[in-house]
Amino acid sequence: MTQLPTPYVSVDVDVLDRNIARMASFTRERSLALRPHAKTHKCLEIARRQLAAGATGLTVATVAEAEIFVEAGCEDLFIAYPLWVDQARGARLRAVAARAAVRVGVDSAEGAQALARYAGRDVEVMVEVDSGHHRSGVRPADAGVVALAADKAGLRVRGVFTFPGHGYGPSLAEGVAAEEAVALVDAADALRKAGFEPDVVSGGSTPTAAWSHVAALNEIRPGVYVFNDAQQVELGVCDFDDVSLSVVATVVSRSADHVILDAGGKVLGADRSAWATGHGRLPDLPDARITALSEHHATVTLPPGAELPERGTTLRVLPNHVCATVNLADELVVVSGGTAVDRWPVAARGANT
């Protein structure tokens, strides 16, 4: 590992496979369909591992991601995003739908009409509802209105979905999962009142997955769980030993109370929640904090009296938000037992359209 030029993104395949198996077992025991979000890893090899472990299909965020995973052989995709479809994007969607089962999120009559006009009727739709994150999605009570518009446009309505993204905060996951359950039950009822039986009621995220209400939903779409990250550690979702992805960086400078690593925001990503204790965590120096982040510098501060690592020392950094880190990398250096054994391309890097 130390002979590779730093910084680089490393994945411990043994921890990765354990994380995949654990989530697959969790959902199987609760009769939940698992449709992991591939925007986290953007990697064909990891997708294949998830599908082999029992995932019913993949979730993606963009048509470009769908194109890449379909080309690699994925046959069941959900684009969990309220796409605005024009003629060009519609042609791309039709091409994807000719090779795989495709569902697309909608949260407006206008969006459903554009989808039907340009993408045709081979795509199915899921109505997105807002369960408290206040991003996209309609009120649960209005899900039937959107479903009727989609049906009138000639699209098959499969169900409802939400993203409980406001569960990303200390001690919030259980309460947010309860809000998710209420919203999905209300949305499913709204569909039934409009004459539709929701086959799929979908929610879930990595921090809220453990609190999923199986009476309210039948599918979850976590993404981060394959890697985990510093946020998940600080939220108590996992331990350091459950984080499979790290950035390997070198100490390049040393001062009285801090060291500088050669992995800055252009490698780690710049995300930092207000409650996070730093710009990432160092599992081998758990008391250290990354107190500042520049493009190519990470400032690591240790407690008074702590021994500082020497220049040239390599350290593992767990990024705060692993999805952003992966999207900055061309490849993942795969490690087993401390030895680099493979390299996996980040095939869907930058696939944002």
Short mmCIF file of C-alpha atoms in Angstrom, two decimals:
data_model
loop_
_atom_site.label_atom_id
_atom_site.label_comp_id
_atom_site.label_asym_id
_atom_site.label_seq_id
_atom_site.Cartn_x
_atom_site.Cartn_y
_atom_site.Cartn_z
CA MET A 1 0.00 0.00 0.00
CA THR A 2 2.72 2.50 0.94
CA GLN A 3 4.41 2.18 -2.48
CA LEU A 4 1.41 3.56 -4.33
CA PRO A 5 1.47 7.30 -4.99
CA THR A 6 -0.76 9.16 -2.57
CA PRO A 7 -3.43 10.26 -2.26
CA TYR A 8 -5.56 7.37 -3.47
CA VAL A 9 -8.90 5.86 -2.61
CA SER A 10 -8.69 2.42 -1.04
CA VAL A 11 -11.43 -0.15 -0.46
CA ASP A 12 -11.02 -3.06 1.94
CA VAL A 13 -12.88 -5.76 0.02
CA ASP A 14 -13.32 -7.94 3.09
CA VAL A 15 -15.15 -5.19 4.97
CA LEU A 16 -17.07 -4.25 1.81
CA ASP A 17 -18.34 -7.81 1.35
CA ARG A 18 -19.28 -7.99 5.03
CA ASN A 19 -21.30 -4.78 4.74
CA ILE A 20 -23.07 -6.08 1.62
CA ALA A 21 -23.90 -9.38 3.29
CA ARG A 22 -25.13 -7.69 6.46
CA MET A 23 -27.62 -5.43 4.68
CA ALA A 24 -28.78 -8.29 2.44
CA SER A 25 -29.44 -10.43 5.53
CA PHE A 26 -31.21 -7.56 7.32
CA THR A 27 -33.64 -6.97 4.47
CA ARG A 28 -34.18 -10.66 3.75
CA GLU A 29 -35.12 -11.35 7.38
CA ARG A 30 -37.72 -8.56 7.22
CA SER A 31 -39.07 -9.46 3.77
CA LEU A 32 -37.94 -6.10 2.42
CA ALA A 33 -36.73 -5.71 -1.14
CA LEU A 34 -33.25 -4.21 -1.27
CA ARG A 35 -32.58 -1.83 -4.15
CA PRO A 36 -29.26 -0.20 -3.23
CA HIS A 37 -28.40 3.24 -4.53
CA ALA A 38 -25.47 2.89 -6.91
CA LYS A 39 -24.72 6.62 -6.97
CA THR A 40 -22.63 5.96 -3.87
CA HIS A 41 -20.14 3.58 -5.44
CA LYS A 42 -20.61 4.12 -9.22
CA CYS A 43 -18.70 0.87 -9.65
CA LEU A 44 -19.72 -2.13 -11.76
CA GLU A 45 -17.93 -4.68 -9.62
CA ILE A 46 -19.66 -3.51 -6.45
CA ALA A 47 -23.04 -3.52 -8.21
CA ARG A 48 -22.45 -7.11 -9.28
CA ARG A 49 -21.66 -8.06 -5.68
CA GLN A 50 -24.86 -6.41 -4.43
CA LEU A 51 -27.02 -8.16 -7.04
CA ALA A 52 -25.35 -11.52 -6.34
CA ALA A 53 -26.17 -11.03 -2.64
CA GLY A 54 -29.87 -10.68 -3.41
CA ALA A 55 -30.57 -7.07 -4.37
CA THR A 56 -33.67 -6.92 -6.60
CA GLY A 57 -32.13 -4.24 -8.79
CA LEU A 58 -30.27 -0.95 -8.52
CA THR A 59 -31.27 2.61 -7.77
CA VAL A 60 -29.55 5.37 -9.74
CA ALA A 61 -29.88 9.14 -9.86
CA THR A 62 -29.42 9.92 -13.55
CA VAL A 63 -30.05 8.56 -17.01
CA ALA A 64 -26.28 8.48 -17.55
CA GLU A 65 -25.84 6.19 -14.55
CA ALA A 66 -28.66 3.98 -15.86
CA GLU A 67 -26.96 3.74 -19.25
CA ILE A 68 -23.69 2.60 -17.70
CA PHE A 69 -25.21 -0.07 -15.45
CA VAL A 70 -27.50 -1.38 -18.20
CA GLU A 71 -24.52 -1.68 -20.53
CA ALA A 72 -22.89 -3.82 -17.83
CA GLY A 73 -25.89 -6.15 -17.67
CA CYS A 74 -28.17 -4.76 -14.95
CA GLU A 75 -31.75 -5.61 -15.91
CA ASP A 76 -33.78 -3.69 -13.30
CA LEU A 77 -33.27 -0.01 -12.52
CA PHE A 78 -35.07 2.72 -10.63
CA ILE A 79 -34.10 6.30 -11.43
CA ALA A 80 -35.12 7.81 -8.09
CA TYR A 81 -35.27 11.35 -9.34
CA PRO A 82 -38.04 13.57 -10.75
CA LEU A 83 -36.50 13.78 -14.22
CA TRP A 84 -37.43 16.61 -16.52
CA VAL A 85 -37.40 14.82 -19.87
CA ASP A 86 -36.89 16.52 -23.22
CA GLN A 87 -36.53 14.93 -26.64
CA ALA A 88 -32.84 14.06 -26.28
CA ARG A 89 -33.13 12.64 -22.78
CA GLY A 90 -36.29 10.82 -23.77
CA ALA A 91 -34.45 9.05 -26.59
CA ARG A 92 -31.80 7.93 -24.13
CA LEU A 93 -34.45 6.67 -21.72
CA ARG A 94 -36.16 4.71 -24.49
CA ALA A 95 -32.86 3.03 -25.31
CA VAL A 96 -32.35 2.04 -21.67
CA ALA A 97 -35.94 0.79 -21.34
CA ALA A 98 -35.45 -1.41 -24.40
CA ARG A 99 -32.78 -3.34 -22.50
CA ALA A 100 -34.02 -3.33 -18.89
CA ALA A 101 -37.02 -2.76 -16.65
CA VAL A 102 -36.94 0.95 -15.79
CA ARG A 103 -38.89 2.97 -13.25
CA VAL A 104 -38.64 6.75 -13.04
CA GLY A 105 -39.63 9.14 -10.28
CA VAL A 106 -42.27 11.80 -10.90
CA ASP A 107 -43.64 14.50 -8.62
CA SER A 108 -45.79 16.56 -10.97
CA ALA A 109 -48.36 16.19 -13.73
CA GLU A 110 -46.11 18.18 -16.04
CA GLY A 111 -43.16 15.89 -15.38
CA ALA A 112 -45.27 12.81 -16.07
CA GLN A 113 -46.59 14.30 -19.31
CA ALA A 114 -43.09 15.16 -20.55
CA LEU A 115 -41.87 11.69 -19.61
CA ALA A 116 -44.67 10.03 -21.59
CA ARG A 117 -44.27 12.36 -24.56
CA TYR A 118 -40.55 11.88 -25.06
CA ALA A 119 -39.67 8.56 -23.40
CA GLY A 120 -42.71 6.55 -24.41
CA ARG A 121 -44.70 4.09 -22.37
CA ASP A 122 -42.08 1.43 -21.67
CA VAL A 123 -40.95 3.22 -18.51
CA GLU A 124 -42.94 2.86 -15.30
CA VAL A 125 -43.36 5.60 -12.72
CA MET A 126 -43.08 5.97 -8.97
CA VAL A 127 -44.66 9.01 -7.36
CA GLU A 128 -42.23 10.82 -5.09
CA VAL A 129 -43.54 12.22 -1.81
CA ASP A 130 -41.93 14.51 0.74
CA SER A 131 -41.62 12.81 4.13
CA GLY A 132 -39.97 15.78 5.83
CA HIS A 133 -36.71 16.34 3.96
CA HIS A 134 -38.37 19.17 2.01
CA ARG A 135 -36.48 18.62 -1.20
CA SER A 136 -38.45 17.17 -4.14
CA GLY A 137 -41.69 15.24 -3.80
CA VAL A 138 -45.35 16.14 -3.30
CA ARG A 139 -47.38 16.05 -0.12
CA PRO A 140 -48.43 12.46 0.59
CA ALA A 141 -52.09 13.41 0.22
CA ASP A 142 -51.38 14.64 -3.33
CA ALA A 143 -49.76 11.42 -4.55
CA GLY A 144 -53.03 10.29 -6.14
CA VAL A 145 -53.27 13.48 -8.20
CA VAL A 146 -49.84 12.86 -9.73
CA ALA A 147 -50.66 9.19 -10.27
CA LEU A 148 -53.83 10.10 -12.16
CA ALA A 149 -51.88 12.50 -14.38
CA ALA A 150 -49.27 9.83 -15.12
CA ASP A 151 -51.95 7.27 -15.90
CA LYS A 152 -53.77 9.71 -18.19
CA ALA A 153 -50.47 10.25 -20.04
CA GLY A 154 -50.27 6.49 -20.63
CA LEU A 155 -47.71 5.54 -17.99
CA ARG A 156 -48.00 2.62 -15.59
CA VAL A 157 -47.90 3.72 -11.94
CA ARG A 158 -46.04 1.21 -9.76
CA GLY A 159 -46.11 2.93 -6.38
CA VAL A 160 -44.67 5.66 -4.18
CA PHE A 161 -41.26 6.50 -2.79
CA THR A 162 -39.52 8.97 -0.52
CA PHE A 163 -36.05 9.80 0.75
CA PRO A 164 -35.75 10.40 4.51
CA GLY A 165 -32.64 12.53 4.08
CA HIS A 166 -33.37 14.60 7.17
CA GLY A 167 -32.33 11.53 9.17
CA TYR A 168 -28.71 12.57 8.71
CA GLY A 169 -28.24 14.10 12.13
CA PRO A 170 -27.47 12.97 15.68
CA SER A 171 -30.34 11.05 17.33
CA LEU A 172 -32.71 11.74 14.42
CA ALA A 173 -32.91 8.39 12.61
CA GLU A 174 -35.66 6.71 14.64
CA GLY A 175 -37.99 9.71 14.55
CA VAL A 176 -37.37 10.35 10.86
CA ALA A 177 -38.09 6.70 10.05
CA ALA A 178 -41.41 7.10 11.85
CA GLU A 179 -42.19 10.21 9.76
CA GLU A 180 -41.24 8.26 6.64
CA ALA A 181 -43.66 5.49 7.58
CA VAL A 182 -46.56 7.90 8.11
CA ALA A 183 -45.87 9.67 4.82
CA LEU A 184 -45.67 6.42 2.84
CA VAL A 185 -48.83 4.99 4.39
CA ASP A 186 -50.69 8.21 3.58
CA ALA A 187 -49.28 8.28 0.04
CA ALA A 188 -50.20 4.64 -0.59
CA ASP A 189 -53.72 5.35 0.67
CA ALA A 190 -53.94 8.35 -1.66
CA LEU A 191 -53.02 6.11 -4.59
CA ARG A 192 -55.69 3.57 -3.62
CA LYS A 193 -58.33 6.28 -3.38
CA ALA A 194 -57.34 7.33 -6.91
CA GLY A 195 -57.78 3.76 -8.14
CA PHE A 196 -54.20 2.47 -8.05
CA GLU A 197 -52.76 -0.37 -6.01
CA PRO A 198 -49.14 0.49 -5.09
CA ASP A 199 -47.00 -2.58 -5.76
CA VAL A 200 -43.88 -0.82 -4.47
CA VAL A 201 -43.66 1.41 -1.41
CA SER A 202 -40.04 2.50 -1.21
CA GLY A 203 -37.93 4.44 1.27
CA GLY A 204 -34.87 4.09 3.37
CA SER A 205 -31.38 5.48 3.77
CA THR A 206 -28.29 4.15 5.49
CA PRO A 207 -28.89 5.90 8.86
CA THR A 208 -32.63 5.13 8.93
CA ALA A 209 -32.52 1.59 7.51
CA ALA A 210 -32.39 -0.09 10.91
CA TRP A 211 -35.58 1.73 11.92
CA SER A 212 -37.57 0.90 8.77
CA HIS A 213 -41.25 0.22 9.45
CA VAL A 214 -41.95 -2.98 7.57
CA ALA A 215 -45.71 -2.45 7.86
CA ALA A 216 -45.38 0.81 5.92
CA LEU A 217 -42.94 -0.04 3.13
CA ASN A 218 -41.69 -3.05 1.19
CA GLU A 219 -38.44 -1.72 -0.33
CA ILE A 220 -35.44 0.26 0.92
CA ARG A 221 -32.72 2.02 -1.07
CA PRO A 222 -29.64 2.63 1.13
CA GLY A 223 -26.41 3.47 -0.64
CA VAL A 224 -23.65 4.49 1.77
CA TYR A 225 -23.78 1.20 3.73
CA VAL A 226 -21.41 -0.56 1.31
CA PHE A 227 -18.59 1.77 2.36
CA ASN A 228 -19.85 3.74 5.37
CA ASP A 229 -17.96 6.95 6.19
CA ALA A 230 -17.04 9.38 8.96
CA GLN A 231 -20.61 10.69 9.13
CA GLN A 232 -22.00 7.23 9.78
CA VAL A 233 -19.39 6.66 12.51
CA GLU A 234 -20.28 9.92 14.23
CA LEU A 235 -24.01 9.16 13.92
CA GLY A 236 -23.44 5.82 15.63
CA VAL A 237 -24.60 3.83 12.61
CA CYS A 238 -21.32 1.93 12.44
CA ASP A 239 -17.87 1.62 13.99
CA PHE A 240 -14.51 2.46 12.44
CA ASP A 241 -14.06 -1.22 11.62
CA ASP A 242 -17.21 -1.13 9.46
CA VAL A 243 -15.84 1.54 7.09
CA SER A 244 -14.48 -0.12 3.98
CA LEU A 245 -13.36 2.98 2.06
CA SER A 246 -10.57 5.32 3.05
CA VAL A 247 -8.29 7.81 1.39
CA VAL A 248 -4.63 6.97 1.90
CA ALA A 249 -2.61 10.15 2.34
CA THR A 250 0.93 11.15 3.24
CA VAL A 251 2.15 13.56 5.93
CA VAL A 252 3.94 16.25 3.92
CA SER A 253 4.38 18.96 6.54
CA ARG A 254 4.64 19.17 10.32
CA SER A 255 4.19 21.98 12.83
CA ALA A 256 4.05 22.27 16.61
CA ASP A 257 0.50 21.00 16.96
CA HIS A 258 -0.61 19.74 13.56
CA VAL A 259 0.42 17.90 10.42
CA ILE A 260 -0.56 18.40 6.79
CA LEU A 261 -1.73 15.56 4.56
CA ASP A 262 -1.61 15.57 0.77
CA ALA A 263 -5.36 14.82 0.44
CA GLY A 264 -7.50 17.93 0.31
CA GLY A 265 -10.98 18.73 -0.86
CA LYS A 266 -10.22 17.61 -4.42
CA VAL A 267 -9.82 14.05 -3.11
CA LEU A 268 -11.86 13.86 0.09
CA GLY A 269 -14.71 16.07 -1.05
CA ALA A 270 -15.65 19.20 0.86
CA ASP A 271 -18.90 18.12 2.53
CA ARG A 272 -19.13 18.79 6.24
CA SER A 273 -22.38 18.75 8.17
CA ALA A 274 -22.76 21.33 10.93
CA TRP A 275 -22.63 18.61 13.57
CA ALA A 276 -19.54 16.82 12.22
CA THR A 277 -16.41 17.13 14.37
CA GLY A 278 -14.13 17.73 11.41
CA HIS A 279 -13.56 17.23 7.69
CA GLY A 280 -13.11 13.48 8.10
CA ARG A 281 -11.74 11.00 10.64
CA LEU A 282 -8.51 9.06 10.97
CA PRO A 283 -9.23 5.56 12.30
CA ASP A 284 -5.62 5.01 13.38
CA LEU A 285 -5.63 8.36 15.24
CA PRO A 286 -9.16 8.49 16.67
CA ASP A 287 -8.45 11.58 18.80
CA ALA A 288 -7.20 13.58 15.81
CA ARG A 289 -9.44 15.91 13.85
CA ILE A 290 -9.14 17.41 10.36
CA THR A 291 -9.66 21.02 11.32
CA ALA A 292 -9.15 22.64 7.93
CA LEU A 293 -9.36 21.52 4.32
CA SER A 294 -7.90 23.18 1.24
CA GLU A 295 -7.81 21.86 -2.30
CA HIS A 296 -4.67 19.78 -1.71
CA HIS A 297 -4.08 20.13 2.04
CA ALA A 298 -5.75 18.55 5.05
CA THR A 299 -4.79 20.04 8.42
CA VAL A 300 -4.79 17.34 11.11
CA THR A 301 -4.76 18.56 14.69
CA LEU A 302 -4.02 16.26 17.62
CA PRO A 303 -4.64 16.80 21.35
CA PRO A 304 -1.96 18.65 23.33
CA GLY A 305 0.96 16.38 24.17
CA ALA A 306 0.09 13.78 21.51
CA GLU A 307 2.94 12.52 19.38
CA LEU A 308 2.69 13.83 15.85
CA PRO A 309 3.30 11.46 12.93
CA GLU A 310 6.54 12.02 11.05
CA ARG A 311 6.78 13.41 7.53
CA GLY A 312 6.38 10.61 5.01
CA THR A 313 3.96 8.65 7.23
CA THR A 314 0.90 7.33 5.38
CA LEU A 315 -2.46 7.62 7.14
CA ARG A 316 -5.97 6.46 6.31
CA VAL A 317 -8.67 9.14 6.20
CA LEU A 318 -12.38 8.35 6.33
CA PRO A 319 -14.20 11.04 4.34
CA ASN A 320 -17.31 12.65 5.77
CA HIS A 321 -19.47 11.94 2.71
CA VAL A 322 -18.21 8.96 0.78
CA CYS A 323 -20.43 9.57 -2.27
CA ALA A 324 -18.60 12.83 -3.01
CA THR A 325 -15.21 11.19 -2.55
CA VAL A 326 -15.92 8.36 -4.98
CA ASN A 327 -17.16 10.76 -7.64
CA LEU A 328 -13.74 12.46 -7.54
CA ALA A 329 -11.79 9.22 -8.10
CA ASP A 330 -10.96 7.42 -11.33
CA GLU A 331 -10.46 4.09 -9.60
CA LEU A 332 -10.67 2.26 -6.29
CA VAL A 333 -7.57 0.45 -5.07
CA VAL A 334 -8.90 -2.84 -3.71
CA VAL A 335 -7.14 -4.16 -0.62
CA SER A 336 -7.40 -7.48 1.22
CA GLY A 337 -5.36 -8.24 4.31
CA GLY A 338 -3.46 -4.99 3.89
CA THR A 339 -2.31 -5.86 0.36
CA ALA A 340 -3.52 -4.25 -2.85
CA VAL A 341 -5.13 -7.02 -4.91
CA ASP A 342 -7.06 -5.20 -7.66
CA ARG A 343 -8.20 -1.90 -9.08
CA TRP A 344 -11.83 -1.19 -9.91
CA PRO A 345 -12.75 1.69 -12.23
CA VAL A 346 -15.33 4.18 -11.02
CA ALA A 347 -17.31 3.58 -14.19
CA ALA A 348 -20.08 6.10 -13.54
CA ARG A 349 -17.85 8.92 -12.34
CA GLY A 350 -19.25 12.23 -13.48
CA ALA A 351 -22.35 10.57 -15.03
CA ASN A 352 -24.55 13.51 -14.04
CA THR A 353 -26.95 13.94 -16.97
#
